[in-house]
Amino acid sequence: MIQITEKLRIVKADDKNLALEELKDVTSKKSQTTNKKWCWCGWYGDLKTALIGVLHKQLFDSAEEELQIKDLIERIEKVENYIKNMKVIEG
């Protein structure tokens, strides 16, 4: 597992695929309780494309807000720093 941010991680789905997951609030239909759960965001064949997927997710999530170019550049730099400083957890 590679923890990208507090809410994004890359996990090994099987021998040939990686999955991008996001920590989200999920409400149970039966009990109506809300819990945090890791939810699938995409499948990737290698680490490079998974990291590009993280970058795209971060950028498209921020595109929902009204941003100026300087704000977008700051967000790109934050994502780059997350990637540079990410922790690889073996196991």
PDB file of N, CA, C and O in Angstrom, chain B, residues numbered from 101:
ATOM      1  N   MET B 101       0.847  -1.177   0.000  1.00  0.00           N
ATOM      2  CA  MET B 101       0.000   0.000   0.000  1.00  0.00           C
ATOM      3  C   MET B 101       0.887   1.233   0.000  1.00  0.00           C
ATOM      4  O   MET B 101       1.926   1.270   0.659  1.00  0.00           O
ATOM      5  N   ILE B 102       0.463   2.234  -0.745  1.00  0.00           N
ATOM      6  CA  ILE B 102       1.138   3.524  -0.761  1.00  0.00           C
ATOM      7  C   ILE B 102       0.125   4.565  -0.325  1.00  0.00           C
ATOM      8  O   ILE B 102      -0.868   4.801  -1.013  1.00  0.00           O
ATOM      9  N   GLN B 103       0.374   5.182   0.809  1.00  0.00           N
ATOM     10  CA  GLN B 103      -0.513   6.217   1.331  1.00  0.00           C
ATOM     11  C   GLN B 103      -0.109   7.541   0.693  1.00  0.00           C
ATOM     12  O   GLN B 103       0.993   8.031   0.940  1.00  0.00           O
ATOM     13  N   ILE B 104      -0.979   8.123  -0.119  1.00  0.00           N
ATOM     14  CA  ILE B 104      -0.680   9.371  -0.819  1.00  0.00           C
ATOM     15  C   ILE B 104      -1.032  10.564   0.065  1.00  0.00           C
ATOM     16  O   ILE B 104      -0.186  11.421   0.319  1.00  0.00           O
ATOM     17  N   THR B 105      -2.260  10.620   0.527  1.00  0.00           N
ATOM     18  CA  THR B 105      -2.722  11.651   1.464  1.00  0.00           C
ATOM     19  C   THR B 105      -3.522  10.924   2.535  1.00  0.00           C
ATOM     20  O   THR B 105      -3.611   9.696   2.532  1.00  0.00           O
ATOM     21  N   GLU B 106      -4.097  11.686   3.442  1.00  0.00           N
ATOM     22  CA  GLU B 106      -4.943  11.064   4.466  1.00  0.00           C
ATOM     23  C   GLU B 106      -6.161  10.382   3.852  1.00  0.00           C
ATOM     24  O   GLU B 106      -6.712   9.445   4.430  1.00  0.00           O
ATOM     25  N   LYS B 107      -6.579  10.855   2.677  1.00  0.00           N
ATOM     26  CA  LYS B 107      -7.799  10.334   2.064  1.00  0.00           C
ATOM     27  C   LYS B 107      -7.575   9.581   0.756  1.00  0.00           C
ATOM     28  O   LYS B 107      -8.537   9.096   0.162  1.00  0.00           O
ATOM     29  N   LEU B 108      -6.341   9.471   0.297  1.00  0.00           N
ATOM     30  CA  LEU B 108      -6.054   8.752  -0.950  1.00  0.00           C
ATOM     31  C   LEU B 108      -4.927   7.756  -0.727  1.00  0.00           C
ATOM     32  O   LEU B 108      -3.936   8.052  -0.059  1.00  0.00           O
ATOM     33  N   ARG B 109      -5.099   6.558  -1.306  1.00  0.00           N
ATOM     34  CA  ARG B 109      -4.049   5.549  -1.229  1.00  0.00           C
ATOM     35  C   ARG B 109      -4.104   4.669  -2.476  1.00  0.00           C
ATOM     36  O   ARG B 109      -5.127   4.584  -3.156  1.00  0.00           O
ATOM     37  N   ILE B 110      -2.975   4.019  -2.756  1.00  0.00           N
ATOM     38  CA  ILE B 110      -2.879   3.060  -3.841  1.00  0.00           C
ATOM     39  C   ILE B 110      -2.632   1.699  -3.193  1.00  0.00           C
ATOM     40  O   ILE B 110      -1.719   1.549  -2.382  1.00  0.00           O
ATOM     41  N   VAL B 111      -3.448   0.711  -3.554  1.00  0.00           N
ATOM     42  CA  VAL B 111      -3.308  -0.634  -2.993  1.00  0.00           C
ATOM     43  C   VAL B 111      -3.133  -1.641  -4.124  1.00  0.00           C
ATOM     44  O   VAL B 111      -3.568  -1.412  -5.252  1.00  0.00           O
ATOM     45  N   LYS B 112      -2.495  -2.745  -3.804  1.00  0.00           N
ATOM     46  CA  LYS B 112      -2.336  -3.836  -4.759  1.00  0.00           C
ATOM     47  C   LYS B 112      -3.633  -4.641  -4.766  1.00  0.00           C
ATOM     48  O   LYS B 112      -3.980  -5.288  -3.779  1.00  0.00           O
ATOM     49  N   ALA B 113      -4.339  -4.591  -5.888  1.00  0.00           N
ATOM     50  CA  ALA B 113      -5.629  -5.280  -5.988  1.00  0.00           C
ATOM     51  C   ALA B 113      -5.440  -6.771  -6.235  1.00  0.00           C
ATOM     52  O   ALA B 113      -6.142  -7.597  -5.652  1.00  0.00           O
ATOM     53  N   ASP B 114      -4.496  -7.109  -7.097  1.00  0.00           N
ATOM     54  CA  ASP B 114      -4.142  -8.499  -7.380  1.00  0.00           C
ATOM     55  C   ASP B 114      -2.739  -8.502  -7.969  1.00  0.00           C
ATOM     56  O   ASP B 114      -2.029  -7.501  -7.870  1.00  0.00           O
ATOM     57  N   ASP B 115      -2.325  -9.606  -8.580  1.00  0.00           N
ATOM     58  CA  ASP B 115      -0.964  -9.706  -9.107  1.00  0.00           C
ATOM     59  C   ASP B 115      -0.668  -8.747 -10.259  1.00  0.00           C
ATOM     60  O   ASP B 115       0.495  -8.441 -10.522  1.00  0.00           O
ATOM     61  N   LYS B 116      -1.699  -8.274 -10.944  1.00  0.00           N
ATOM     62  CA  LYS B 116      -1.482  -7.448 -12.129  1.00  0.00           C
ATOM     63  C   LYS B 116      -2.090  -6.064 -12.060  1.00  0.00           C
ATOM     64  O   LYS B 116      -1.922  -5.286 -12.998  1.00  0.00           O
ATOM     65  N   ASN B 117      -2.793  -5.721 -10.985  1.00  0.00           N
ATOM     66  CA  ASN B 117      -3.501  -4.445 -10.928  1.00  0.00           C
ATOM     67  C   ASN B 117      -3.296  -3.718  -9.613  1.00  0.00           C
ATOM     68  O   ASN B 117      -3.157  -4.326  -8.551  1.00  0.00           O
ATOM     69  N   LEU B 118      -3.281  -2.394  -9.719  1.00  0.00           N
ATOM     70  CA  LEU B 118      -3.286  -1.518  -8.552  1.00  0.00           C
ATOM     71  C   LEU B 118      -4.627  -0.797  -8.536  1.00  0.00           C
ATOM     72  O   LEU B 118      -5.233  -0.577  -9.586  1.00  0.00           O
ATOM     73  N   ALA B 119      -5.087  -0.433  -7.352  1.00  0.00           N
ATOM     74  CA  ALA B 119      -6.358   0.292  -7.233  1.00  0.00           C
ATOM     75  C   ALA B 119      -6.116   1.589  -6.479  1.00  0.00           C
ATOM     76  O   ALA B 119      -5.372   1.626  -5.499  1.00  0.00           O
ATOM     77  N   LEU B 120      -6.747   2.636  -6.945  1.00  0.00           N
ATOM     78  CA  LEU B 120      -6.753   3.908  -6.240  1.00  0.00           C
ATOM     79  C   LEU B 120      -7.997   3.922  -5.367  1.00  0.00           C
ATOM     80  O   LEU B 120      -9.099   3.660  -5.849  1.00  0.00           O
ATOM     81  N   GLU B 121      -7.827   4.227  -4.080  1.00  0.00           N
ATOM     82  CA  GLU B 121      -8.953   4.266  -3.148  1.00  0.00           C
ATOM     83  C   GLU B 121      -8.989   5.610  -2.435  1.00  0.00           C
ATOM     84  O   GLU B 121      -7.955   6.227  -2.179  1.00  0.00           O
ATOM     85  N   GLU B 122     -10.212   6.051  -2.119  1.00  0.00           N
ATOM     86  CA  GLU B 122     -10.427   7.310  -1.406  1.00  0.00           C
ATOM     87  C   GLU B 122     -11.248   7.032  -0.158  1.00  0.00           C
ATOM     88  O   GLU B 122     -12.220   6.277  -0.205  1.00  0.00           O
ATOM     89  N   LEU B 123     -10.862   7.639   0.954  1.00  0.00           N
ATOM     90  CA  LEU B 123     -11.602   7.506   2.200  1.00  0.00           C
ATOM     91  C   LEU B 123     -12.816   8.430   2.148  1.00  0.00           C
ATOM     92  O   LEU B 123     -12.682   9.650   2.044  1.00  0.00           O
ATOM     93  N   LYS B 124     -14.001   7.825   2.220  1.00  0.00           N
ATOM     94  CA  LYS B 124     -15.247   8.598   2.099  1.00  0.00           C
ATOM     95  C   LYS B 124     -16.194   8.253   3.245  1.00  0.00           C
ATOM     96  O   LYS B 124     -16.073   7.205   3.879  1.00  0.00           O
ATOM     97  N   ASP B 125     -17.129   9.153   3.492  1.00  0.00           N
ATOM     98  CA  ASP B 125     -18.219   8.874   4.426  1.00  0.00           C
ATOM     99  C   ASP B 125     -19.276   8.070   3.677  1.00  0.00           C
ATOM    100  O   ASP B 125     -19.778   8.500   2.639  1.00  0.00           O
ATOM    101  N   VAL B 126     -19.604   6.903   4.213  1.00  0.00           N
ATOM    102  CA  VAL B 126     -20.582   6.018   3.587  1.00  0.00           C
ATOM    103  C   VAL B 126     -21.719   5.776   4.572  1.00  0.00           C
ATOM    104  O   VAL B 126     -21.479   5.407   5.722  1.00  0.00           O
ATOM    105  N   THR B 127     -22.952   5.982   4.125  1.00  0.00           N
ATOM    106  CA  THR B 127     -24.125   5.796   4.975  1.00  0.00           C
ATOM    107  C   THR B 127     -24.763   4.447   4.682  1.00  0.00           C
ATOM    108  O   THR B 127     -25.055   4.128   3.529  1.00  0.00           O
ATOM    109  N   SER B 128     -24.977   3.664   5.717  1.00  0.00           N
ATOM    110  CA  SER B 128     -25.619   2.360   5.593  1.00  0.00           C
ATOM    111  C   SER B 128     -27.096   2.550   5.265  1.00  0.00           C
ATOM    112  O   SER B 128     -27.774   3.364   5.893  1.00  0.00           O
ATOM    113  N   LYS B 129     -27.591   1.807   4.292  1.00  0.00           N
ATOM    114  CA  LYS B 129     -29.004   1.900   3.922  1.00  0.00           C
ATOM    115  C   LYS B 129     -29.905   1.343   5.024  1.00  0.00           C
ATOM    116  O   LYS B 129     -31.002   1.850   5.256  1.00  0.00           O
ATOM    117  N   LYS B 130     -29.432   0.299   5.697  1.00  0.00           N
ATOM    118  CA  LYS B 130     -30.250  -0.329   6.734  1.00  0.00           C
ATOM    119  C   LYS B 130     -30.281   0.483   8.020  1.00  0.00           C
ATOM    120  O   LYS B 130     -31.353   0.806   8.531  1.00  0.00           O
ATOM    121  N   SER B 131     -29.097   0.815   8.544  1.00  0.00           N
ATOM    122  CA  SER B 131     -29.045   1.455   9.862  1.00  0.00           C
ATOM    123  C   SER B 131     -28.999   2.982   9.808  1.00  0.00           C
ATOM    124  O   SER B 131     -29.168   3.649  10.829  1.00  0.00           O
ATOM    125  N   GLN B 132     -28.770   3.530   8.618  1.00  0.00           N
ATOM    126  CA  GLN B 132     -28.657   4.970   8.426  1.00  0.00           C
ATOM    127  C   GLN B 132     -27.487   5.580   9.208  1.00  0.00           C
ATOM    128  O   GLN B 132     -27.470   6.785   9.459  1.00  0.00           O
ATOM    129  N   THR B 133     -26.516   4.752   9.592  1.00  0.00           N
ATOM    130  CA  THR B 133     -25.311   5.265  10.253  1.00  0.00           C
ATOM    131  C   THR B 133     -24.250   5.558   9.199  1.00  0.00           C
ATOM    132  O   THR B 133     -24.196   4.910   8.154  1.00  0.00           O
ATOM    133  N   THR B 134     -23.414   6.539   9.490  1.00  0.00           N
ATOM    134  CA  THR B 134     -22.360   6.931   8.561  1.00  0.00           C
ATOM    135  C   THR B 134     -21.007   6.535   9.136  1.00  0.00           C
ATOM    136  O   THR B 134     -20.694   6.823  10.291  1.00  0.00           O
ATOM    137  N   ASN B 135     -20.219   5.872   8.310  1.00  0.00           N
ATOM    138  CA  ASN B 135     -18.872   5.447   8.687  1.00  0.00           C
ATOM    139  C   ASN B 135     -17.901   5.820   7.581  1.00  0.00           C
ATOM    140  O   ASN B 135     -18.303   6.005   6.433  1.00  0.00           O
ATOM    141  N   LYS B 136     -16.639   5.930   7.919  1.00  0.00           N
ATOM    142  CA  LYS B 136     -15.594   6.155   6.927  1.00  0.00           C
ATOM    143  C   LYS B 136     -15.241   4.804   6.305  1.00  0.00           C
ATOM    144  O   LYS B 136     -15.114   3.797   7.002  1.00  0.00           O
ATOM    145  N   LYS B 137     -15.086   4.805   4.978  1.00  0.00           N
ATOM    146  CA  LYS B 137     -14.765   3.566   4.275  1.00  0.00           C
ATOM    147  C   LYS B 137     -13.880   3.888   3.071  1.00  0.00           C
ATOM    148  O   LYS B 137     -14.063   4.913   2.414  1.00  0.00           O
ATOM    149  N   TRP B 138     -12.915   3.001   2.788  1.00  0.00           N
ATOM    150  CA  TRP B 138     -12.087   3.164   1.605  1.00  0.00           C
ATOM    151  C   TRP B 138     -12.885   2.711   0.393  1.00  0.00           C
ATOM    152  O   TRP B 138     -13.326   1.564   0.325  1.00  0.00           O
ATOM    153  N   CYS B 139     -13.069   3.619  -0.571  1.00  0.00           N
ATOM    154  CA  CYS B 139     -13.872   3.333  -1.769  1.00  0.00           C
ATOM    155  C   CYS B 139     -12.987   3.357  -3.016  1.00  0.00           C
ATOM    156  O   CYS B 139     -12.069   4.168  -3.133  1.00  0.00           O
ATOM    157  N   TRP B 140     -13.287   2.455  -3.931  1.00  0.00           N
ATOM    158  CA  TRP B 140     -12.539   2.329  -5.176  1.00  0.00           C
ATOM    159  C   TRP B 140     -12.728   3.567  -6.050  1.00  0.00           C
ATOM    160  O   TRP B 140     -13.834   4.094  -6.170  1.00  0.00           O
ATOM    161  N   CYS B 141     -11.611   4.029  -6.669  1.00  0.00           N
ATOM    162  CA  CYS B 141     -11.675   5.163  -7.602  1.00  0.00           C
ATOM    163  C   CYS B 141     -11.142   4.822  -8.989  1.00  0.00           C
ATOM    164  O   CYS B 141     -11.389   5.560  -9.943  1.00  0.00           O
ATOM    165  N   GLY B 142     -10.412   3.712  -9.113  1.00  0.00           N
ATOM    166  CA  GLY B 142      -9.893   3.341 -10.432  1.00  0.00           C
ATOM    167  C   GLY B 142      -8.898   2.199 -10.363  1.00  0.00           C
ATOM    168  O   GLY B 142      -8.289   1.952  -9.323  1.00  0.00           O
ATOM    169  N   TRP B 143      -8.738   1.494 -11.502  1.00  0.00           N
ATOM    170  CA  TRP B 143      -7.773   0.409 -11.639  1.00  0.00           C
ATOM    171  C   TRP B 143      -6.627   0.891 -12.502  1.00  0.00           C
ATOM    172  O   TRP B 143      -6.825   1.662 -13.441  1.00  0.00           O
ATOM    173  N   TYR B 144      -5.409   0.428 -12.178  1.00  0.00           N
ATOM    174  CA  TYR B 144      -4.220   0.812 -12.939  1.00  0.00           C
ATOM    175  C   TYR B 144      -3.302  -0.385 -13.084  1.00  0.00           C
ATOM    176  O   TYR B 144      -3.217  -1.228 -12.190  1.00  0.00           O
ATOM    177  N   GLY B 145      -2.611  -0.457 -14.221  1.00  0.00           N
ATOM    178  CA  GLY B 145      -1.736  -1.579 -14.504  1.00  0.00           C
ATOM    179  C   GLY B 145      -0.339  -1.441 -13.939  1.00  0.00           C
ATOM    180  O   GLY B 145       0.366  -2.437 -13.777  1.00  0.00           O
ATOM    181  N   ASP B 146       0.076  -0.200 -13.633  1.00  0.00           N
ATOM    182  CA  ASP B 146       1.408  -0.001 -13.050  1.00  0.00           C
ATOM    183  C   ASP B 146       1.402   1.238 -12.160  1.00  0.00           C
ATOM    184  O   ASP B 146       0.450   2.018 -12.156  1.00  0.00           O
ATOM    185  N   LEU B 147       2.486   1.396 -11.410  1.00  0.00           N
ATOM    186  CA  LEU B 147       2.555   2.483 -10.432  1.00  0.00           C
ATOM    187  C   LEU B 147       2.552   3.854 -11.091  1.00  0.00           C
ATOM    188  O   LEU B 147       1.933   4.786 -10.577  1.00  0.00           O
ATOM    189  N   LYS B 148       3.231   3.988 -12.214  1.00  0.00           N
ATOM    190  CA  LYS B 148       3.289   5.281 -12.895  1.00  0.00           C
ATOM    191  C   LYS B 148       1.888   5.768 -13.273  1.00  0.00           C
ATOM    192  O   LYS B 148       1.542   6.921 -13.016  1.00  0.00           O
ATOM    193  N   THR B 149       1.090   4.903 -13.875  1.00  0.00           N
ATOM    194  CA  THR B 149      -0.253   5.325 -14.278  1.00  0.00           C
ATOM    195  C   THR B 149      -1.153   5.539 -13.055  1.00  0.00           C
ATOM    196  O   THR B 149      -2.061   6.370 -13.092  1.00  0.00           O
ATOM    197  N   ALA B 150      -0.905   4.799 -11.980  1.00  0.00           N
ATOM    198  CA  ALA B 150      -1.673   5.021 -10.754  1.00  0.00           C
ATOM    199  C   ALA B 150      -1.371   6.402 -10.177  1.00  0.00           C
ATOM    200  O   ALA B 150      -2.279   7.100  -9.724  1.00  0.00           O
ATOM    201  N   LEU B 151      -0.102   6.796 -10.193  1.00  0.00           N
ATOM    202  CA  LEU B 151       0.272   8.130  -9.696  1.00  0.00           C
ATOM    203  C   LEU B 151      -0.298   9.231 -10.581  1.00  0.00           C
ATOM    204  O   LEU B 151      -0.705  10.281 -10.086  1.00  0.00           O
ATOM    205  N   ILE B 152      -0.328   8.995 -11.875  1.00  0.00           N
ATOM    206  CA  ILE B 152      -0.956   9.959 -12.783  1.00  0.00           C
ATOM    207  C   ILE B 152      -2.451  10.038 -12.481  1.00  0.00           C
ATOM    208  O   ILE B 152      -3.038  11.119 -12.535  1.00  0.00           O
ATOM    209  N   GLY B 153      -3.074   8.894 -12.162  1.00  0.00           N
ATOM    210  CA  GLY B 153      -4.481   8.883 -11.765  1.00  0.00           C
ATOM    211  C   GLY B 153      -4.729   9.707 -10.511  1.00  0.00           C
ATOM    212  O   GLY B 153      -5.741  10.399 -10.406  1.00  0.00           O
ATOM    213  N   VAL B 154      -3.799   9.631  -9.557  1.00  0.00           N
ATOM    214  CA  VAL B 154      -3.903  10.451  -8.338  1.00  0.00           C
ATOM    215  C   VAL B 154      -3.860  11.927  -8.697  1.00  0.00           C
ATOM    216  O   VAL B 154      -4.662  12.720  -8.206  1.00  0.00           O
ATOM    217  N   LEU B 155      -2.920  12.288  -9.556  1.00  0.00           N
ATOM    218  CA  LEU B 155      -2.796  13.685  -9.973  1.00  0.00           C
ATOM    219  C   LEU B 155      -4.073  14.157 -10.650  1.00  0.00           C
ATOM    220  O   LEU B 155      -4.570  15.242 -10.345  1.00  0.00           O
ATOM    221  N   HIS B 156      -4.610  13.357 -11.566  1.00  0.00           N
ATOM    222  CA  HIS B 156      -5.847  13.734 -12.254  1.00  0.00           C
ATOM    223  C   HIS B 156      -7.010  13.863 -11.276  1.00  0.00           C
ATOM    224  O   HIS B 156      -7.808  14.794 -11.385  1.00  0.00           O
ATOM    225  N   LYS B 157      -7.115  12.940 -10.324  1.00  0.00           N
ATOM    226  CA  LYS B 157      -8.197  13.006  -9.341  1.00  0.00           C
ATOM    227  C   LYS B 157      -8.109  14.290  -8.542  1.00  0.00           C
ATOM    228  O   LYS B 157      -9.112  14.978  -8.351  1.00  0.00           O
ATOM    229  N   GLN B 158      -6.912  14.617  -8.074  1.00  0.00           N
ATOM    230  CA  GLN B 158      -6.727  15.833  -7.291  1.00  0.00           C
ATOM    231  C   GLN B 158      -7.099  17.072  -8.113  1.00  0.00           C
ATOM    232  O   GLN B 158      -7.754  17.984  -7.609  1.00  0.00           O
ATOM    233  N   LEU B 159      -6.679  17.095  -9.366  1.00  0.00           N
ATOM    234  CA  LEU B 159      -6.954  18.265 -10.207  1.00  0.00           C
ATOM    235  C   LEU B 159      -8.433  18.370 -10.562  1.00  0.00           C
ATOM    236  O   LEU B 159      -8.998  19.463 -10.525  1.00  0.00           O
ATOM    237  N   PHE B 160      -9.072  17.240 -10.907  1.00  0.00           N
ATOM    238  CA  PHE B 160     -10.485  17.299 -11.280  1.00  0.00           C
ATOM    239  C   PHE B 160     -11.373  17.567 -10.076  1.00  0.00           C
ATOM    240  O   PHE B 160     -12.407  18.220 -10.211  1.00  0.00           O
ATOM    241  N   ASP B 161     -10.993  17.077  -8.902  1.00  0.00           N
ATOM    242  CA  ASP B 161     -11.754  17.391  -7.695  1.00  0.00           C
ATOM    243  C   ASP B 161     -11.688  18.883  -7.403  1.00  0.00           C
ATOM    244  O   ASP B 161     -12.674  19.478  -6.967  1.00  0.00           O
ATOM    245  N   SER B 162     -10.529  19.489  -7.642  1.00  0.00           N
ATOM    246  CA  SER B 162     -10.400  20.926  -7.385  1.00  0.00           C
ATOM    247  C   SER B 162     -11.086  21.740  -8.478  1.00  0.00           C
ATOM    248  O   SER B 162     -11.410  22.907  -8.259  1.00  0.00           O
ATOM    249  N   ALA B 163     -11.314  21.146  -9.654  1.00  0.00           N
ATOM    250  CA  ALA B 163     -11.970  21.870 -10.747  1.00  0.00           C
ATOM    251  C   ALA B 163     -13.446  22.116 -10.452  1.00  0.00           C
ATOM    252  O   ALA B 163     -14.073  22.961 -11.091  1.00  0.00           O
ATOM    253  N   GLU B 164     -14.009  21.379  -9.485  1.00  0.00           N
ATOM    254  CA  GLU B 164     -15.403  21.604  -9.116  1.00  0.00           C
ATOM    255  C   GLU B 164     -15.567  22.970  -8.444  1.00  0.00           C
ATOM    256  O   GLU B 164     -16.653  23.549  -8.434  1.00  0.00           O
ATOM    257  N   GLU B 165     -14.474  23.461  -7.890  1.00  0.00           N
ATOM    258  CA  GLU B 165     -14.502  24.776  -7.273  1.00  0.00           C
ATOM    259  C   GLU B 165     -14.075  25.802  -8.323  1.00  0.00           C
ATOM    260  O   GLU B 165     -13.508  25.446  -9.356  1.00  0.00           O
ATOM    261  N   GLU B 166     -14.351  27.060  -8.052  1.00  0.00           N
ATOM    262  CA  GLU B 166     -13.905  28.102  -8.959  1.00  0.00           C
ATOM    263  C   GLU B 166     -12.480  28.471  -8.559  1.00  0.00           C
ATOM    264  O   GLU B 166     -12.242  28.976  -7.462  1.00  0.00           O
ATOM    265  N   LEU B 167     -11.543  28.215  -9.458  1.00  0.00           N
ATOM    266  CA  LEU B 167     -10.137  28.436  -9.160  1.00  0.00           C
ATOM    267  C   LEU B 167      -9.518  29.413 -10.142  1.00  0.00           C
ATOM    268  O   LEU B 167      -9.923  29.510 -11.300  1.00  0.00           O
ATOM    269  N   GLN B 168      -8.528  30.131  -9.645  1.00  0.00           N
ATOM    270  CA  GLN B 168      -7.707  30.940 -10.522  1.00  0.00           C
ATOM    271  C   GLN B 168      -6.469  30.118 -10.860  1.00  0.00           C
ATOM    272  O   GLN B 168      -6.171  29.132 -10.185  1.00  0.00           O
ATOM    273  N   ILE B 169      -5.753  30.518 -11.895  1.00  0.00           N
ATOM    274  CA  ILE B 169      -4.565  29.783 -12.320  1.00  0.00           C
ATOM    275  C   ILE B 169      -3.571  29.621 -11.178  1.00  0.00           C
ATOM    276  O   ILE B 169      -3.021  28.533 -11.003  1.00  0.00           O
ATOM    277  N   LYS B 170      -3.324  30.662 -10.401  1.00  0.00           N
ATOM    278  CA  LYS B 170      -2.335  30.562  -9.319  1.00  0.00           C
ATOM    279  C   LYS B 170      -2.781  29.531  -8.277  1.00  0.00           C
ATOM    280  O   LYS B 170      -1.948  28.829  -7.704  1.00  0.00           O
ATOM    281  N   ASP B 171      -4.093  29.438  -8.030  1.00  0.00           N
ATOM    282  CA  ASP B 171      -4.601  28.431  -7.097  1.00  0.00           C
ATOM    283  C   ASP B 171      -4.390  27.023  -7.644  1.00  0.00           C
ATOM    284  O   ASP B 171      -4.031  26.110  -6.900  1.00  0.00           O
ATOM    285  N   LEU B 172      -4.611  26.853  -8.933  1.00  0.00           N
ATOM    286  CA  LEU B 172      -4.419  25.553  -9.563  1.00  0.00           C
ATOM    287  C   LEU B 172      -2.950  25.139  -9.509  1.00  0.00           C
ATOM    288  O   LEU B 172      -2.642  23.977  -9.243  1.00  0.00           O
ATOM    289  N   ILE B 173      -2.052  26.075  -9.756  1.00  0.00           N
ATOM    290  CA  ILE B 173      -0.617  25.783  -9.678  1.00  0.00           C
ATOM    291  C   ILE B 173      -0.234  25.369  -8.259  1.00  0.00           C
ATOM    292  O   ILE B 173       0.559  24.445  -8.077  1.00  0.00           O
ATOM    293  N   GLU B 174      -0.790  26.043  -7.256  1.00  0.00           N
ATOM    294  CA  GLU B 174      -0.522  25.665  -5.859  1.00  0.00           C
ATOM    295  C   GLU B 174      -0.996  24.237  -5.587  1.00  0.00           C
ATOM    296  O   GLU B 174      -0.307  23.471  -4.913  1.00  0.00           O
ATOM    297  N   ARG B 175      -2.160  23.884  -6.103  1.00  0.00           N
ATOM    298  CA  ARG B 175      -2.680  22.527  -5.898  1.00  0.00           C
ATOM    299  C   ARG B 175      -1.801  21.488  -6.581  1.00  0.00           C
ATOM    300  O   ARG B 175      -1.552  20.419  -6.024  1.00  0.00           O
ATOM    301  N   ILE B 176      -1.333  21.799  -7.787  1.00  0.00           N
ATOM    302  CA  ILE B 176      -0.434  20.877  -8.486  1.00  0.00           C
ATOM    303  C   ILE B 176       0.842  20.678  -7.672  1.00  0.00           C
ATOM    304  O   ILE B 176       1.328  19.554  -7.545  1.00  0.00           O
ATOM    305  N   GLU B 177       1.382  21.757  -7.122  1.00  0.00           N
ATOM    306  CA  GLU B 177       2.595  21.651  -6.313  1.00  0.00           C
ATOM    307  C   GLU B 177       2.351  20.818  -5.054  1.00  0.00           C
ATOM    308  O   GLU B 177       3.220  20.045  -4.650  1.00  0.00           O
ATOM    309  N   LYS B 178       1.188  20.963  -4.436  1.00  0.00           N
ATOM    310  CA  LYS B 178       0.864  20.155  -3.260  1.00  0.00           C
ATOM    311  C   LYS B 178       0.822  18.677  -3.611  1.00  0.00           C
ATOM    312  O   LYS B 178       1.362  17.847  -2.880  1.00  0.00           O
ATOM    313  N   VAL B 179       0.176  18.343  -4.736  1.00  0.00           N
ATOM    314  CA  VAL B 179       0.089  16.944  -5.152  1.00  0.00           C
ATOM    315  C   VAL B 179       1.484  16.399  -5.450  1.00  0.00           C
ATOM    316  O   VAL B 179       1.808  15.272  -5.075  1.00  0.00           O
ATOM    317  N   GLU B 180       2.309  17.203  -6.128  1.00  0.00           N
ATOM    318  CA  GLU B 180       3.680  16.769  -6.414  1.00  0.00           C
ATOM    319  C   GLU B 180       4.438  16.489  -5.120  1.00  0.00           C
ATOM    320  O   GLU B 180       5.179  15.510  -5.036  1.00  0.00           O
ATOM    321  N   ASN B 181       4.257  17.343  -4.112  1.00  0.00           N
ATOM    322  CA  ASN B 181       4.925  17.140  -2.827  1.00  0.00           C
ATOM    323  C   ASN B 181       4.413  15.882  -2.134  1.00  0.00           C
ATOM    324  O   ASN B 181       5.198  15.145  -1.538  1.00  0.00           O
ATOM    325  N   TYR B 182       3.101  15.625  -2.204  1.00  0.00           N
ATOM    326  CA  TYR B 182       2.551  14.387  -1.631  1.00  0.00           C
ATOM    327  C   TYR B 182       3.214  13.173  -2.270  1.00  0.00           C
ATOM    328  O   TYR B 182       3.610  12.233  -1.581  1.00  0.00           O
ATOM    329  N   ILE B 183       3.329  13.204  -3.590  1.00  0.00           N
ATOM    330  CA  ILE B 183       3.922  12.075  -4.303  1.00  0.00           C
ATOM    331  C   ILE B 183       5.379  11.903  -3.910  1.00  0.00           C
ATOM    332  O   ILE B 183       5.832  10.778  -3.699  1.00  0.00           O
ATOM    333  N   LYS B 184       6.117  12.993  -3.810  1.00  0.00           N
ATOM    334  CA  LYS B 184       7.527  12.917  -3.437  1.00  0.00           C
ATOM    335  C   LYS B 184       7.711  12.385  -2.023  1.00  0.00           C
ATOM    336  O   LYS B 184       8.685  11.685  -1.745  1.00  0.00           O
ATOM    337  N   ASN B 185       6.784  12.710  -1.129  1.00  0.00           N
ATOM    338  CA  ASN B 185       6.921  12.352   0.280  1.00  0.00           C
ATOM    339  C   ASN B 185       6.104  11.141   0.701  1.00  0.00           C
ATOM    340  O   ASN B 185       6.018  10.839   1.891  1.00  0.00           O
ATOM    341  N   MET B 186       5.499  10.437  -0.266  1.00  0.00           N
ATOM    342  CA  MET B 186       4.617   9.333   0.086  1.00  0.00           C
ATOM    343  C   MET B 186       5.388   8.209   0.775  1.00  0.00           C
ATOM    344  O   MET B 186       6.589   8.033   0.574  1.00  0.00           O
ATOM    345  N   LYS B 187       4.650   7.455   1.599  1.00  0.00           N
ATOM    346  CA  LYS B 187       5.223   6.350   2.340  1.00  0.00           C
ATOM    347  C   LYS B 187       4.773   5.036   1.726  1.00  0.00           C
ATOM    348  O   LYS B 187       3.594   4.846   1.428  1.00  0.00           O
ATOM    349  N   VAL B 188       5.720   4.139   1.541  1.00  0.00           N
ATOM    350  CA  VAL B 188       5.391   2.805   1.046  1.00  0.00           C
ATOM    351  C   VAL B 188       5.320   1.878   2.250  1.00  0.00           C
ATOM    352  O   VAL B 188       6.286   1.752   3.002  1.00  0.00           O
ATOM    353  N   ILE B 189       4.172   1.231   2.433  1.00  0.00           N
ATOM    354  CA  ILE B 189       3.977   0.305   3.545  1.00  0.00           C
ATOM    355  C   ILE B 189       3.960  -1.094   2.964  1.00  0.00           C
ATOM    356  O   ILE B 189       3.103  -1.425   2.145  1.00  0.00           O
ATOM    357  N   GLU B 190       4.900  -1.905   3.385  1.00  0.00           N
ATOM    358  CA  GLU B 190       4.996  -3.267   2.875  1.00  0.00           C
ATOM    359  C   GLU B 190       4.116  -4.183   3.686  1.00  0.00           C
ATOM    360  O   GLU B 190       3.902  -3.968   4.879  1.00  0.00           O
ATOM    361  N   GLY B 191       3.604  -5.215   3.028  1.00  0.00           N
ATOM    362  CA  GLY B 191       2.847  -6.185   3.793  1.00  0.00           C
ATOM    363  C   GLY B 191       1.655  -6.689   3.147  1.00  0.00           C
ATOM    364  O   GLY B 191       0.947  -7.518   3.719  1.00  0.00           O
TER     365      GLY B 191
END
